[in-house]
Structure formats: C-alpha cells, structure tokens
Coordinates of N, CA and C and ligand atoms in Angstrom, one line a residue:
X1 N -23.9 -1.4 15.5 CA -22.7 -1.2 14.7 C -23.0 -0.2 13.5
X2 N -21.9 0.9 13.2 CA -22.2 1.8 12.4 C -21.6 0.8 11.0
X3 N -22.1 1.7 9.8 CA -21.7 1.2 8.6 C -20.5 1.0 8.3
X4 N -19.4 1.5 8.5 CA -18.4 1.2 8.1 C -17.4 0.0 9.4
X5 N -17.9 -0.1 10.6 CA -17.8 -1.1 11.6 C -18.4 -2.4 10.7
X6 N -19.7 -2.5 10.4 CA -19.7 -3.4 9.6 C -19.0 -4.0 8.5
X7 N -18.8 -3.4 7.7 CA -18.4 -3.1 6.2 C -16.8 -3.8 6.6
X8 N -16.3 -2.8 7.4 CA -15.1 -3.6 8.2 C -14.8 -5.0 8.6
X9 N -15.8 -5.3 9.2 CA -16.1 -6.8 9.6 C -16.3 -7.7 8.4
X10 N -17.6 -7.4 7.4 CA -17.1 -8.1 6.6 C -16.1 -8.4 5.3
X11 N -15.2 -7.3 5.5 CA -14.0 -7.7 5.0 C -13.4 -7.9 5.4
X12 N -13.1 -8.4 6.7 CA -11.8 -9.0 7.0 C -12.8 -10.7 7.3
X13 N -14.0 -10.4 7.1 CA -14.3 -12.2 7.2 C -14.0 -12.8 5.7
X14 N -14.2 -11.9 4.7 CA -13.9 -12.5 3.5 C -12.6 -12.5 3.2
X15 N -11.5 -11.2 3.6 CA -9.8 -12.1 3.6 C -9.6 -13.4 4.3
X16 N -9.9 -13.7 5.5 CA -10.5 -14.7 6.3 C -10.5 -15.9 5.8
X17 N -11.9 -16.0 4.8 CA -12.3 -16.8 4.3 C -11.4 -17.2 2.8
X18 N -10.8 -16.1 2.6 CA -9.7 -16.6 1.3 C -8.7 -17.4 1.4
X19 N -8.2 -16.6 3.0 CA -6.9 -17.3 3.1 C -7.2 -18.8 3.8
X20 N -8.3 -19.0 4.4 CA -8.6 -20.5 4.4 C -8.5 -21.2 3.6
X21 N -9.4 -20.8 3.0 CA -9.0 -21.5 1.0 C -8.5 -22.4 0.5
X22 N -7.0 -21.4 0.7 CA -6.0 -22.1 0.6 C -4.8 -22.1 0.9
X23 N -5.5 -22.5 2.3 CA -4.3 -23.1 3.2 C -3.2 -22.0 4.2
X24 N -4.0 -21.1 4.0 CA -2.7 -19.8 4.8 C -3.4 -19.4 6.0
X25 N -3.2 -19.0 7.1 CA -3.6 -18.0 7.9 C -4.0 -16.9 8.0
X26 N -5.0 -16.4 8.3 CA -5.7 -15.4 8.1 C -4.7 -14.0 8.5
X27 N -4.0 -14.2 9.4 CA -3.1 -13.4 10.1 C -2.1 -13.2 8.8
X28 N -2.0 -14.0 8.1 CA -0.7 -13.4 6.8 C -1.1 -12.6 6.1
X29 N -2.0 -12.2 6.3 CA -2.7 -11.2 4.9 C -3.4 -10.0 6.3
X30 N -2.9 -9.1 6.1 CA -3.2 -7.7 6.9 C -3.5 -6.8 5.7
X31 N -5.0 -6.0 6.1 CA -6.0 -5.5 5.7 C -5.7 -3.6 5.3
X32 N -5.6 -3.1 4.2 CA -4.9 -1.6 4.2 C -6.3 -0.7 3.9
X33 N -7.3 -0.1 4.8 CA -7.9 0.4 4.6 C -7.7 1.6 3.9
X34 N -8.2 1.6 2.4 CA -7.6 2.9 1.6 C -8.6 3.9 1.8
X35 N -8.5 5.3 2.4 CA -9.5 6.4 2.7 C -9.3 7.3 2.1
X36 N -9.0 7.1 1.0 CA -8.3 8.4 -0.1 C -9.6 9.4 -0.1
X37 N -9.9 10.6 0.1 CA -11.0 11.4 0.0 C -12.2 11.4 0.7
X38 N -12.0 10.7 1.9 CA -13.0 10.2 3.3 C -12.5 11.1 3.9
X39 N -13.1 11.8 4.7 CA -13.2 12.5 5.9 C -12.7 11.9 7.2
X40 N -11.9 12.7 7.6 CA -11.5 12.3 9.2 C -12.5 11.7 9.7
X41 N -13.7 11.7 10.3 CA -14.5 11.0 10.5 C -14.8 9.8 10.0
X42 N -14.8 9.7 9.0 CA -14.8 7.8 8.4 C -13.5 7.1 9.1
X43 N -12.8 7.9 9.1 CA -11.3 7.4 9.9 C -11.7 6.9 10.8
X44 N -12.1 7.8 11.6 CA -12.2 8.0 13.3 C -13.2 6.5 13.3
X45 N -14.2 6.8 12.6 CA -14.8 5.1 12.5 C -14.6 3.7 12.7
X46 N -13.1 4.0 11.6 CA -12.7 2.8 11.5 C -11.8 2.1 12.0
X47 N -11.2 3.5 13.3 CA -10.3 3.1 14.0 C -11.0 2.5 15.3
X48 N -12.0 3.3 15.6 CA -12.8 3.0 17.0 C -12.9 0.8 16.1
X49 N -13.4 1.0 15.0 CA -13.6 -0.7 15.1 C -12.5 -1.3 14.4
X50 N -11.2 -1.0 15.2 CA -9.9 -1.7 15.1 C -8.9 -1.6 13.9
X51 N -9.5 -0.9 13.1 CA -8.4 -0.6 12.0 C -7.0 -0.2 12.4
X52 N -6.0 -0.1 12.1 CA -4.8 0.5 12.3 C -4.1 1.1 11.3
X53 N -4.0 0.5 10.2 CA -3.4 0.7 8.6 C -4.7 1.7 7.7
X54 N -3.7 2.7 7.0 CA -5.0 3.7 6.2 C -3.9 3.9 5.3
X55 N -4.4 3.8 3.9 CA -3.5 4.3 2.7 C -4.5 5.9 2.2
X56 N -3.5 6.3 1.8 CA -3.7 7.7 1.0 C -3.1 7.6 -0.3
X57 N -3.8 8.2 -1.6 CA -3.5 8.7 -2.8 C -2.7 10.1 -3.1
X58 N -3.4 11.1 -2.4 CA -3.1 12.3 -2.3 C -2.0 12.6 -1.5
X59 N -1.0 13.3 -1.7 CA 0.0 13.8 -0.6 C -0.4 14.7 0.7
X60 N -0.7 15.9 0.0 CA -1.3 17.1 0.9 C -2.5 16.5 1.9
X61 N -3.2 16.0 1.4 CA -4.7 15.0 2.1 C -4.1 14.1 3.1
X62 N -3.3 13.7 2.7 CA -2.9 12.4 3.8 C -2.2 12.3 4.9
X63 N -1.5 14.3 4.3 CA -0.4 14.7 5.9 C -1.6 15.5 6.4
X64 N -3.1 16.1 6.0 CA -3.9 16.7 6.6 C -3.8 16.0 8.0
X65 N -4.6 14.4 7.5 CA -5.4 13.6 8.1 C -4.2 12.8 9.2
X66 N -3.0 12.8 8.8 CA -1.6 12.4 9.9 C -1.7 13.3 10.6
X67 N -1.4 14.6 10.5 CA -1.6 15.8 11.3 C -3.1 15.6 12.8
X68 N -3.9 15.5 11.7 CA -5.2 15.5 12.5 C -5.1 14.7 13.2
X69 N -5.0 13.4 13.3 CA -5.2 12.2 13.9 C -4.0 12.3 15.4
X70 N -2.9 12.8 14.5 CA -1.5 13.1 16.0 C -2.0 14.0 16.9
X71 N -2.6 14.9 16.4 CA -3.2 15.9 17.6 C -4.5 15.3 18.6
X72 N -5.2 14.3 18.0 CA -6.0 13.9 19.0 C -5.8 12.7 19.4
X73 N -4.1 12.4 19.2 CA -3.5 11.3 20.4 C -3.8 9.9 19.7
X74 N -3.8 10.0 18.6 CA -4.0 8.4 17.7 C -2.6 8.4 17.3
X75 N -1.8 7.7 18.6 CA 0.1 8.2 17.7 C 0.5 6.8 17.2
X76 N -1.0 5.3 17.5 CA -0.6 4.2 17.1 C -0.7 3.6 15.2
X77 N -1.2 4.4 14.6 CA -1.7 4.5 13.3 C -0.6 4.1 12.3
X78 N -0.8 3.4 11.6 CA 0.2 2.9 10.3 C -0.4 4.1 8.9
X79 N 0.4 4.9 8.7 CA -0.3 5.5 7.1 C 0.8 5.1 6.0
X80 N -0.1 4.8 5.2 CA 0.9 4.3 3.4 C 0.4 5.1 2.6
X81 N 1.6 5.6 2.2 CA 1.4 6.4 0.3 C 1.1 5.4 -0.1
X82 N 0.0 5.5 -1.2 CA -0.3 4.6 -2.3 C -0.6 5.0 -3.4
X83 N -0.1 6.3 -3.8 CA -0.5 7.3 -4.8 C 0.6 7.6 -5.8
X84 N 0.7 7.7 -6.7 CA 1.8 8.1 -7.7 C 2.9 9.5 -7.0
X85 N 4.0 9.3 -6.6 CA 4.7 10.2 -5.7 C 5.5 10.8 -7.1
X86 N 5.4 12.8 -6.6 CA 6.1 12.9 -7.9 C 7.2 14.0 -7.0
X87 N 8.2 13.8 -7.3 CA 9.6 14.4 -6.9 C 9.4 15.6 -5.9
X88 N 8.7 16.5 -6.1 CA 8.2 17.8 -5.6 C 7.6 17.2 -4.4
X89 N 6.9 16.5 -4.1 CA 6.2 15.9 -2.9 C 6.9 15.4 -2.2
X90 N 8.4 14.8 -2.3 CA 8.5 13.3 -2.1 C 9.0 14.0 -0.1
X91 N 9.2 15.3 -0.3 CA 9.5 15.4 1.3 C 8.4 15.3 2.6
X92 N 7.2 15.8 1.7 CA 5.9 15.4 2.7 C 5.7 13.8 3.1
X93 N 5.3 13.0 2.1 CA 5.8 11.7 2.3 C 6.6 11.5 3.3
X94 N 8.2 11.9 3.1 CA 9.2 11.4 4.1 C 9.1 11.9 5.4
X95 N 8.8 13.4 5.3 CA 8.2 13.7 6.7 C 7.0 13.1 7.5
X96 N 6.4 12.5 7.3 CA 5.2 12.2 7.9 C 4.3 11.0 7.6
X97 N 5.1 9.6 6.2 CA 4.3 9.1 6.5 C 5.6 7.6 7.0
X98 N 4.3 6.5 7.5 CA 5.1 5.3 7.5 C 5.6 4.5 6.4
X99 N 5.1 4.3 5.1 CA 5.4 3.3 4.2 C 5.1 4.4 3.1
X100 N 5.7 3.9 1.8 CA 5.5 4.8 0.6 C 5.2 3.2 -0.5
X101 N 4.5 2.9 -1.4 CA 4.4 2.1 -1.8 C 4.4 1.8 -3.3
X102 N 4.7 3.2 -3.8 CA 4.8 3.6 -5.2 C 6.5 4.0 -6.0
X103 N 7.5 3.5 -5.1 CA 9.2 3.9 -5.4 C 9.0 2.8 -6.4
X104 N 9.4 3.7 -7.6 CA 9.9 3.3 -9.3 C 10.9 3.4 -9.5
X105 N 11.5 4.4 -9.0 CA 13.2 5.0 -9.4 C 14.1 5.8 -8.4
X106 N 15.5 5.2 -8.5 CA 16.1 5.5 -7.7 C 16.3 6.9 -7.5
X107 N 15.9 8.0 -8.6 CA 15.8 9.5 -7.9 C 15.0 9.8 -7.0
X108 N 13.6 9.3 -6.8 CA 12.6 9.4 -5.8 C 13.0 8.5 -4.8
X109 N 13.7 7.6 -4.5 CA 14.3 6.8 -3.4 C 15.2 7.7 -2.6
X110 N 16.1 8.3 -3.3 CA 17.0 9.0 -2.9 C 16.4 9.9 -2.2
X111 N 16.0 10.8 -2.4 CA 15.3 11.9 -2.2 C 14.3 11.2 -0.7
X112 N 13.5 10.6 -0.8 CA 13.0 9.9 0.3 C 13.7 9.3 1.2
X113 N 15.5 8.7 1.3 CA 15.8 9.0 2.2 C 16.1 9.9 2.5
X114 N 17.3 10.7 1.6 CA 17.6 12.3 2.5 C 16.5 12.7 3.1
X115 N 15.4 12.7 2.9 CA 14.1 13.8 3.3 C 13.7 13.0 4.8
X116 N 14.3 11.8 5.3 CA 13.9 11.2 6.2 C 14.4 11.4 7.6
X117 N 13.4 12.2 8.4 CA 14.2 12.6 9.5 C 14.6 11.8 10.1
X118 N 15.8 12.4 11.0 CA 16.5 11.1 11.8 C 16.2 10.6 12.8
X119 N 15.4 11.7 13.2 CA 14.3 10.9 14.8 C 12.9 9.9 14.3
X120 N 13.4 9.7 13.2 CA 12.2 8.6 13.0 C 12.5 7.2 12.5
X121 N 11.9 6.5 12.2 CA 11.9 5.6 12.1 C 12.6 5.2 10.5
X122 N 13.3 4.1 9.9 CA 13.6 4.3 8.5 C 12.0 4.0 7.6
X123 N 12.1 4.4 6.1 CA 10.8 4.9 5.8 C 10.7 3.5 5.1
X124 N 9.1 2.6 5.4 CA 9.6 1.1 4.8 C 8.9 1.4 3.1
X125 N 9.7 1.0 2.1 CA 9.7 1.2 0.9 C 8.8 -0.8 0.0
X126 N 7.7 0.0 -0.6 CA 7.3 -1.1 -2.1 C 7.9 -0.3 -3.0
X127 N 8.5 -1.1 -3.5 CA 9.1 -1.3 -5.1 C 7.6 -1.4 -5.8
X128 N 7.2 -0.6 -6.8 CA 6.2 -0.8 -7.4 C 6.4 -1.3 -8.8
X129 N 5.8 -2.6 -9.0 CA 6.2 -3.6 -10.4 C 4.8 -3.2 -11.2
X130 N 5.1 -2.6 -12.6 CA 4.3 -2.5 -13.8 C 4.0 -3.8 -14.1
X131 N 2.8 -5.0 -13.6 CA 3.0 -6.4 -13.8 C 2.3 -6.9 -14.7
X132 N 1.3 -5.3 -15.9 CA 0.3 -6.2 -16.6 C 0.0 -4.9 -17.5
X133 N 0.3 -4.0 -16.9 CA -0.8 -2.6 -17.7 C 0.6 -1.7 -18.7
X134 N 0.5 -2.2 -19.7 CA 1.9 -1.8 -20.4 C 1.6 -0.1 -20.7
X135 N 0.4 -0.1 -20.6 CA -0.1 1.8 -20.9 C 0.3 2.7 -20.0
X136 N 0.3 1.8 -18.0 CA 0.3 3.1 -17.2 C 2.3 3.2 -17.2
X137 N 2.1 4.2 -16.8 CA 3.5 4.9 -16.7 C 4.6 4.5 -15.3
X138 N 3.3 4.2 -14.4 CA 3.8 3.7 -13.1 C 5.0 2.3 -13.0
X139 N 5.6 2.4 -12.2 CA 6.3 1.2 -12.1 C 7.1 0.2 -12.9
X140 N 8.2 -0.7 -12.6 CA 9.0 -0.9 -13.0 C 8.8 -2.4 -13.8
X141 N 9.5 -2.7 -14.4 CA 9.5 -4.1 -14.8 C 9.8 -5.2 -13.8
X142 N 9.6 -6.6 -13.5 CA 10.4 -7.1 -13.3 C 12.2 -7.6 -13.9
X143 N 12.6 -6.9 -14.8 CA 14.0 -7.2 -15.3 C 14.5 -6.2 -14.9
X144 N 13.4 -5.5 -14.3 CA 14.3 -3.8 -13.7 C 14.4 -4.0 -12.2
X145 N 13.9 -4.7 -11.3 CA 13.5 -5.1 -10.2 C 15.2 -5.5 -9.4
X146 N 15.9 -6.2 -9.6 CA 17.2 -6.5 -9.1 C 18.3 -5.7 -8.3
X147 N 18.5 -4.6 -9.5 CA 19.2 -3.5 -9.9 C 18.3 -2.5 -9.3
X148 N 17.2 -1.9 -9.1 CA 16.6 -1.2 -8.0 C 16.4 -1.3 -6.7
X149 N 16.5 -2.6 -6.4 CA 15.7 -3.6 -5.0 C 17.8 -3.0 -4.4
X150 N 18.4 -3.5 -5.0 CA 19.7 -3.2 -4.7 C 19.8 -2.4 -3.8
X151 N 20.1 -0.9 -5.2 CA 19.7 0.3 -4.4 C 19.1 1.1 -3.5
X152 N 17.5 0.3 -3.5 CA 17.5 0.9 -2.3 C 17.5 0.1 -0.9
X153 N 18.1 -1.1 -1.2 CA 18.4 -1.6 0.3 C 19.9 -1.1 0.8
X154 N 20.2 -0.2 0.2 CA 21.7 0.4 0.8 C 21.4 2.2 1.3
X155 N 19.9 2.4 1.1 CA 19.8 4.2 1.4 C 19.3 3.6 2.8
X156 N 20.1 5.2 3.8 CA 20.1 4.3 4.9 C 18.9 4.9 5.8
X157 N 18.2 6.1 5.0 CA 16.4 6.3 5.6 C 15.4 5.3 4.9
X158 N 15.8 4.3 4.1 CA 14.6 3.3 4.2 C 14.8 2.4 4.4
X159 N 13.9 1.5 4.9 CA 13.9 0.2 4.7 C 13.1 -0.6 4.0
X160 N 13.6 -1.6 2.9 CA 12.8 -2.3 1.8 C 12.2 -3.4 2.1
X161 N 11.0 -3.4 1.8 CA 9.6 -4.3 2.8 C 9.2 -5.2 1.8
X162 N 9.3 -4.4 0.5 CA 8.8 -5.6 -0.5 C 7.9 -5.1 -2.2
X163 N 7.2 -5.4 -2.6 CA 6.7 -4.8 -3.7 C 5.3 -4.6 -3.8
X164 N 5.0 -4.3 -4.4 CA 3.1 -3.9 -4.7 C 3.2 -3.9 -6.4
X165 N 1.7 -3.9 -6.4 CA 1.6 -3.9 -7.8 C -0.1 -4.1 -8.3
X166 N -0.3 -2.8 -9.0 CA -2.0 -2.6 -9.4 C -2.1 -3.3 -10.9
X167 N -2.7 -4.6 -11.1 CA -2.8 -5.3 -12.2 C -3.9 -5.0 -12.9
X168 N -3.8 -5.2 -14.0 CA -4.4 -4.5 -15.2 C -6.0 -5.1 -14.4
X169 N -7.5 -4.5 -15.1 CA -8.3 -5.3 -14.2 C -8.4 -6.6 -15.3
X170 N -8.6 -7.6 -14.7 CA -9.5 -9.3 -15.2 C -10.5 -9.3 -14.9
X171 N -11.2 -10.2 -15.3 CA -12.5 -10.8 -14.7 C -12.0 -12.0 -14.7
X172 N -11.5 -12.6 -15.5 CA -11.3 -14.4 -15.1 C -10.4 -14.7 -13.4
X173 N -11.1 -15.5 -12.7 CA -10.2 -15.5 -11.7 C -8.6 -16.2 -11.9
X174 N -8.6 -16.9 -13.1 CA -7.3 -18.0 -13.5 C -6.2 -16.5 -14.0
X175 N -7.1 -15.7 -14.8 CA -6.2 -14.9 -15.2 C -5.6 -13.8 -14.3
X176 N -6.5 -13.4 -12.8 CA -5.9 -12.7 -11.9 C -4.9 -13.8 -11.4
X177 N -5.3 -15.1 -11.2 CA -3.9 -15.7 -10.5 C -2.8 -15.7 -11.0
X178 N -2.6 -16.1 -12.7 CA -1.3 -16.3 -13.2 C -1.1 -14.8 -13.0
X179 N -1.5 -13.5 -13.0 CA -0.5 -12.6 -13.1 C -0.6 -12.2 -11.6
X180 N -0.9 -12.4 -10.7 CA -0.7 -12.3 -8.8 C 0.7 -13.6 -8.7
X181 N 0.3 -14.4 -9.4 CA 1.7 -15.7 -9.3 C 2.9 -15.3 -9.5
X182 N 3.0 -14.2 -10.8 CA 4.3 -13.7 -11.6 C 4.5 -12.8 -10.3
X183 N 3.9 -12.3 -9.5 CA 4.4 -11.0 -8.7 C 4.9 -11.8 -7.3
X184 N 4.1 -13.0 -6.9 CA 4.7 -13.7 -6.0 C 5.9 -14.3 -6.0
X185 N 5.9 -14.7 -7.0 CA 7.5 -15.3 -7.5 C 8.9 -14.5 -7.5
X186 N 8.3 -13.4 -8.0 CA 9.4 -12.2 -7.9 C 9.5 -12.1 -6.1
X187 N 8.3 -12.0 -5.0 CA 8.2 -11.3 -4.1 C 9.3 -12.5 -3.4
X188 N 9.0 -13.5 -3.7 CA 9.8 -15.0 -2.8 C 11.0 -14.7 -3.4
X189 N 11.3 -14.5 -4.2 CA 13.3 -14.1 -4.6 C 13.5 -12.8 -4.0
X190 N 12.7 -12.0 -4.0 CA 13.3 -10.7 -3.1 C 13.9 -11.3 -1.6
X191 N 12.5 -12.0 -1.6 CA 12.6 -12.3 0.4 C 13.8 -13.0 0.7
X192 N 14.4 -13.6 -0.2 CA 15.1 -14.8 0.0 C 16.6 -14.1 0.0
X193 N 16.9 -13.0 -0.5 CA 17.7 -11.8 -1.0 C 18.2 -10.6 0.2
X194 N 17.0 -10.2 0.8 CA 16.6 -9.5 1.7 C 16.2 -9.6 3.0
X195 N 16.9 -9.2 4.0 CA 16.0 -9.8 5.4 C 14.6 -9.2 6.0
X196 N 14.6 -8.1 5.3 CA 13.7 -6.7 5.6 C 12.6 -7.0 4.9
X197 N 12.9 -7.8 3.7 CA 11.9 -8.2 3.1 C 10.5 -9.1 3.3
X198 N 9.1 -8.9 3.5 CA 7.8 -9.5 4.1 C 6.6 -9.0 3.8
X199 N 6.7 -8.2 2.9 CA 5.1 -7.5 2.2 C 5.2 -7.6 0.9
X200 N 4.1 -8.3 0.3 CA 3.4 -8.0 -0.9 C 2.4 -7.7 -0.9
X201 N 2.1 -6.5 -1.4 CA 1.3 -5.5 -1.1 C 0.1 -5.6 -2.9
X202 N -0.4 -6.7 -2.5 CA -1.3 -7.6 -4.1 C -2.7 -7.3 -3.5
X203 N -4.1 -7.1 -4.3 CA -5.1 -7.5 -4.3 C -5.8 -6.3 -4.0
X204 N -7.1 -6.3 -4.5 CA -8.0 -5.1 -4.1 C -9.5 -5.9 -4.2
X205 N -10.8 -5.1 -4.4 CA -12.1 -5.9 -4.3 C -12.0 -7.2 -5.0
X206 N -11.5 -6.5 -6.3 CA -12.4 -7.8 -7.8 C -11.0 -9.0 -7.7
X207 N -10.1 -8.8 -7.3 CA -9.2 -10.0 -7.4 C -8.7 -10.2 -5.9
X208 N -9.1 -9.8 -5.0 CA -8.1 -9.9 -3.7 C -8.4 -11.6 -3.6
X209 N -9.1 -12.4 -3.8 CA -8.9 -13.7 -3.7 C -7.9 -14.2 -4.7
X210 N -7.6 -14.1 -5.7 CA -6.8 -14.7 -6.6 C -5.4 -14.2 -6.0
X211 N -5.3 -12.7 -5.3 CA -4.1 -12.5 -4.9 C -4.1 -13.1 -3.5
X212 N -4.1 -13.1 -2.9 CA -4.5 -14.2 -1.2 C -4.0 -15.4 -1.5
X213 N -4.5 -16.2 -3.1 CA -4.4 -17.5 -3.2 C -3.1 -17.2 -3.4
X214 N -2.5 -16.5 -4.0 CA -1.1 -16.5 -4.7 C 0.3 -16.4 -4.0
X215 N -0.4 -15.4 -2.8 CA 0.8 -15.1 -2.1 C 0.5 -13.8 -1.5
X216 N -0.4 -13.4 -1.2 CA -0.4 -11.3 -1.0 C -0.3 -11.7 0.4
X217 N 0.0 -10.5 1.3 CA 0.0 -10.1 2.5 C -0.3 -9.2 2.9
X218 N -0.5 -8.7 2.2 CA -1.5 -7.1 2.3 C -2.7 -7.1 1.4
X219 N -3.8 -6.5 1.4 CA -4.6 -6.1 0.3 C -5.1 -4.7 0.6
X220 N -5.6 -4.0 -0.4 CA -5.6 -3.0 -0.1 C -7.3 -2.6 -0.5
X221 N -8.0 -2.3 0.5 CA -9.3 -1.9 0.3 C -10.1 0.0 0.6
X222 N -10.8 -0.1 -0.2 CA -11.2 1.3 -0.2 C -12.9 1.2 -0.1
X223 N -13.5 0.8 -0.7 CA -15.0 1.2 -1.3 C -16.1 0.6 -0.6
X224 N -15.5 -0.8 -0.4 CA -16.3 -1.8 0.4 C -16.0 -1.8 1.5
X225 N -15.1 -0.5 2.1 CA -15.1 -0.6 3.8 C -15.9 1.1 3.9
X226 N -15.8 2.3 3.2 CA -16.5 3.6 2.9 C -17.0 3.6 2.4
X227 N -17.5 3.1 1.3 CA -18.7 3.4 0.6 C -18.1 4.2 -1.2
X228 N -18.5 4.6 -1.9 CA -18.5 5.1 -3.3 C -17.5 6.1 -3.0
X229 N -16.8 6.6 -3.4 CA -16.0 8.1 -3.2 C -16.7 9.1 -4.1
X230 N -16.7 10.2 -3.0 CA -17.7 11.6 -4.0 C -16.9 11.8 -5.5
X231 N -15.1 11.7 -5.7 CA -14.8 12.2 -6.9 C -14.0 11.4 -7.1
X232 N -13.8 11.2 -8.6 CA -12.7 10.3 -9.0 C -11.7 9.8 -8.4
X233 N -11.3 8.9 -8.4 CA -9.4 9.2 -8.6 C -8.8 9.7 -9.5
X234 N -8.0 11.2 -9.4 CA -7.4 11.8 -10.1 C -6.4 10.8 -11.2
Ligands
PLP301 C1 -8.0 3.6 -4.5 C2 -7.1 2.5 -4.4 C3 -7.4 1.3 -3.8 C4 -8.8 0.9 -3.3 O1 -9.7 0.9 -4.3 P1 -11.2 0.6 -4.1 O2 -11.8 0.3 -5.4 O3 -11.8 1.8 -3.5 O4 -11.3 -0.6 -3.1 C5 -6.4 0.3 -3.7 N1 -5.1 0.5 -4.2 C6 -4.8 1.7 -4.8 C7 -3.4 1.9 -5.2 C8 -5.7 2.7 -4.9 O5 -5.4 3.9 -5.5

C-alpha cells in the first residue's frame, strides 16, 4: 500500500470510529479529500484507493486537474470549490465543477447559475455560514441565512445542498461542539425547509470529531491524507 492509500484508510477508519461514537453510521459522513496544490498524481493515488470526492481552493488549478482527469476517462469524479470564489472566476467554477461550497451572496449565485451550462447537471450549492471568525470576510451570518437559502433555491442552474462552515480553530473539544451544534441546528431547519437539502459540509483534522458528533456529513480532509503542502494557503 502506497502512502497516501494508507493515510486514506486511516481516515476513513477514524470518521468510522467517530460516527460510532455516537450513534450515527459511518455511511452519513462522506470523506472530501482536499488536494489543493497536489499534483495529479496524488490524485491518481487516491482514486486508484477508492476516493471519489476532491475539493480544490484554487480556481484555475482545479479546472487543470477536471480537465486532466476527463481526458484520461475518470468521468466518475465528484470535484468541490472550497476556495473563496470571487466574481471574475465564478464561470470556471460553473463550467466545470460539481459543487461550489463558498456562495455568500446572491451576486455570485446568480452568476453561477447563468454561467451553468444546460447540458449539465444543476450546480449543487453550500451556503457558507461565518459561524465563529468575526475577522474573516467569508460568509454569511446565520440571521442572513433564510433570505439567501431562499434565493437561491429559486436559480434554476443550482441546486441548494446545504451549508459549510470553517470555524474559528479550538482546542477544547466542548468548545468545537457548541459551535458545530449552532451550525447543525441551522442545517436541520434548512433540511426541514428544503427537499434538496442533505450536506453539512462541518469538520476538518483538529475538530472533525466534535463535528461528526454534532451533525456533519461531510468533512473535509487535506494533510492527513497528502502529506504537508509545499506552499501556503493563499
Ligand atoms: C485546505 C482546506 C481544508 C483541509 O485542510 P487540511 O488542514 O489540509 O486538512 C479543508 N477545508 C478547507 C475550506 C480548506 O481550504
């Protein structure tokens, strides 16, 4: 088994072992391998040991790596924006990927559907909730959440899947749950609202158990399935 076949295995034994925990199925919580800045080859890795889902940060980088992957007949692949989308981009996105997971405002909604071609699929949209980090710029309130979730379950190139949300970091585990709790609670009034609605898109290394316990269905992993990334996140 190569390193990242490994590395793969034991993360999905430790979502596994979360959602045992308490009390959920392992199957509720699906695994977003994030390859922001990995080489097609790490890809190619992680697909040969079953991956299917790959999030990208970068725009340009992530329709490389869609590009690349369609040409050598990988046409079963899930890819998610997970990157701060800024207006000028938002047609790359709508051309070419599956999920965008960063829609704040209804100008970049819009624009994401016009830009969505019609021979494809509608584009499934996270609402991205600001749920802890009053500094970053990203994302919406929950009192803003209603009145957005609205509009864009009425654009008719997306479909609204659910929310995400990158929480400030914790170390207490009590303190990742109450704020993974606040974003579940929102996510269960969406769902209840919405038919389309079925991803929370919660958790990463240091809290993905506190989000698992809470309610996530996604988590999103990068480092512990590749390894260190050569350069920052921009
Ligand atoms: C980079 C990134 C991740 C993964 O982070 P790691 O620390 O590499 O696991 C998850 N979510 C988002 C939005 C990211 O940008």
């Amino acid at each position: 088994m190569n390193d990242i076949a490994h590395n793969l295995a034991q993360v999905r034994d430790k979502i596994s072992a979360a959602a045992t925990r308490c009390g959920r199925a392992s199957e509720e919580v699906s695994l977003l391998a994030v390859s922001k800045t990995k080489p097609a080859s790490a890809i190619a890795e992680a697909i040969d040991a079953g991956q299917r889902a790959f999030g990208e940060n970068y725009v340009q980088e992530g329709v490389d790596k869609i590009r690349y992957f369609q040409q050598t007949g990988n046409t079963n692949l899930e890819w998610h924006f997970i990157g701060p989308l800024q207006s000028n981009k938002s047609r790359l996105v709508a051309e070419h990927f599956d999920w965008c997971h960063t829609v704040d405002r209804l100008r970049i909604a819009t624009r994401l559907s016009d830009q969505r071609p019609a021979d494809m699929a509608p584009l499934n949209i996270l609402i991205q909730i600001n749920i802890s980090d009053e500094n970053s710029k990203s994302g919406i309130t929950l009192a803003e959440l209603d009145a957005l979730a609205e509009q864009v379950s009425e654009l008719p190139g997306l479909t609204l899947r659910g929310l995400m949300a990158i929480p400030a970091p914790e170390t207490s585990y009590d303190r990742q749950f109450a704020v993974a709790q606040q974003m579940a609670v929102a996510f269960e009034a969406l769902k209840a609202r919405y038919t389309t609605v079925d991803t929370l898109s919660l958790g990463m290394s240091d809290d993905m158990e506190a989000a698992i316990a809470a309610g996530s269905t996604m988590v999103r992993i990068g480092t512990a399935i590749f390894g260190a990334r050569d350069y920052p996140p921009k």
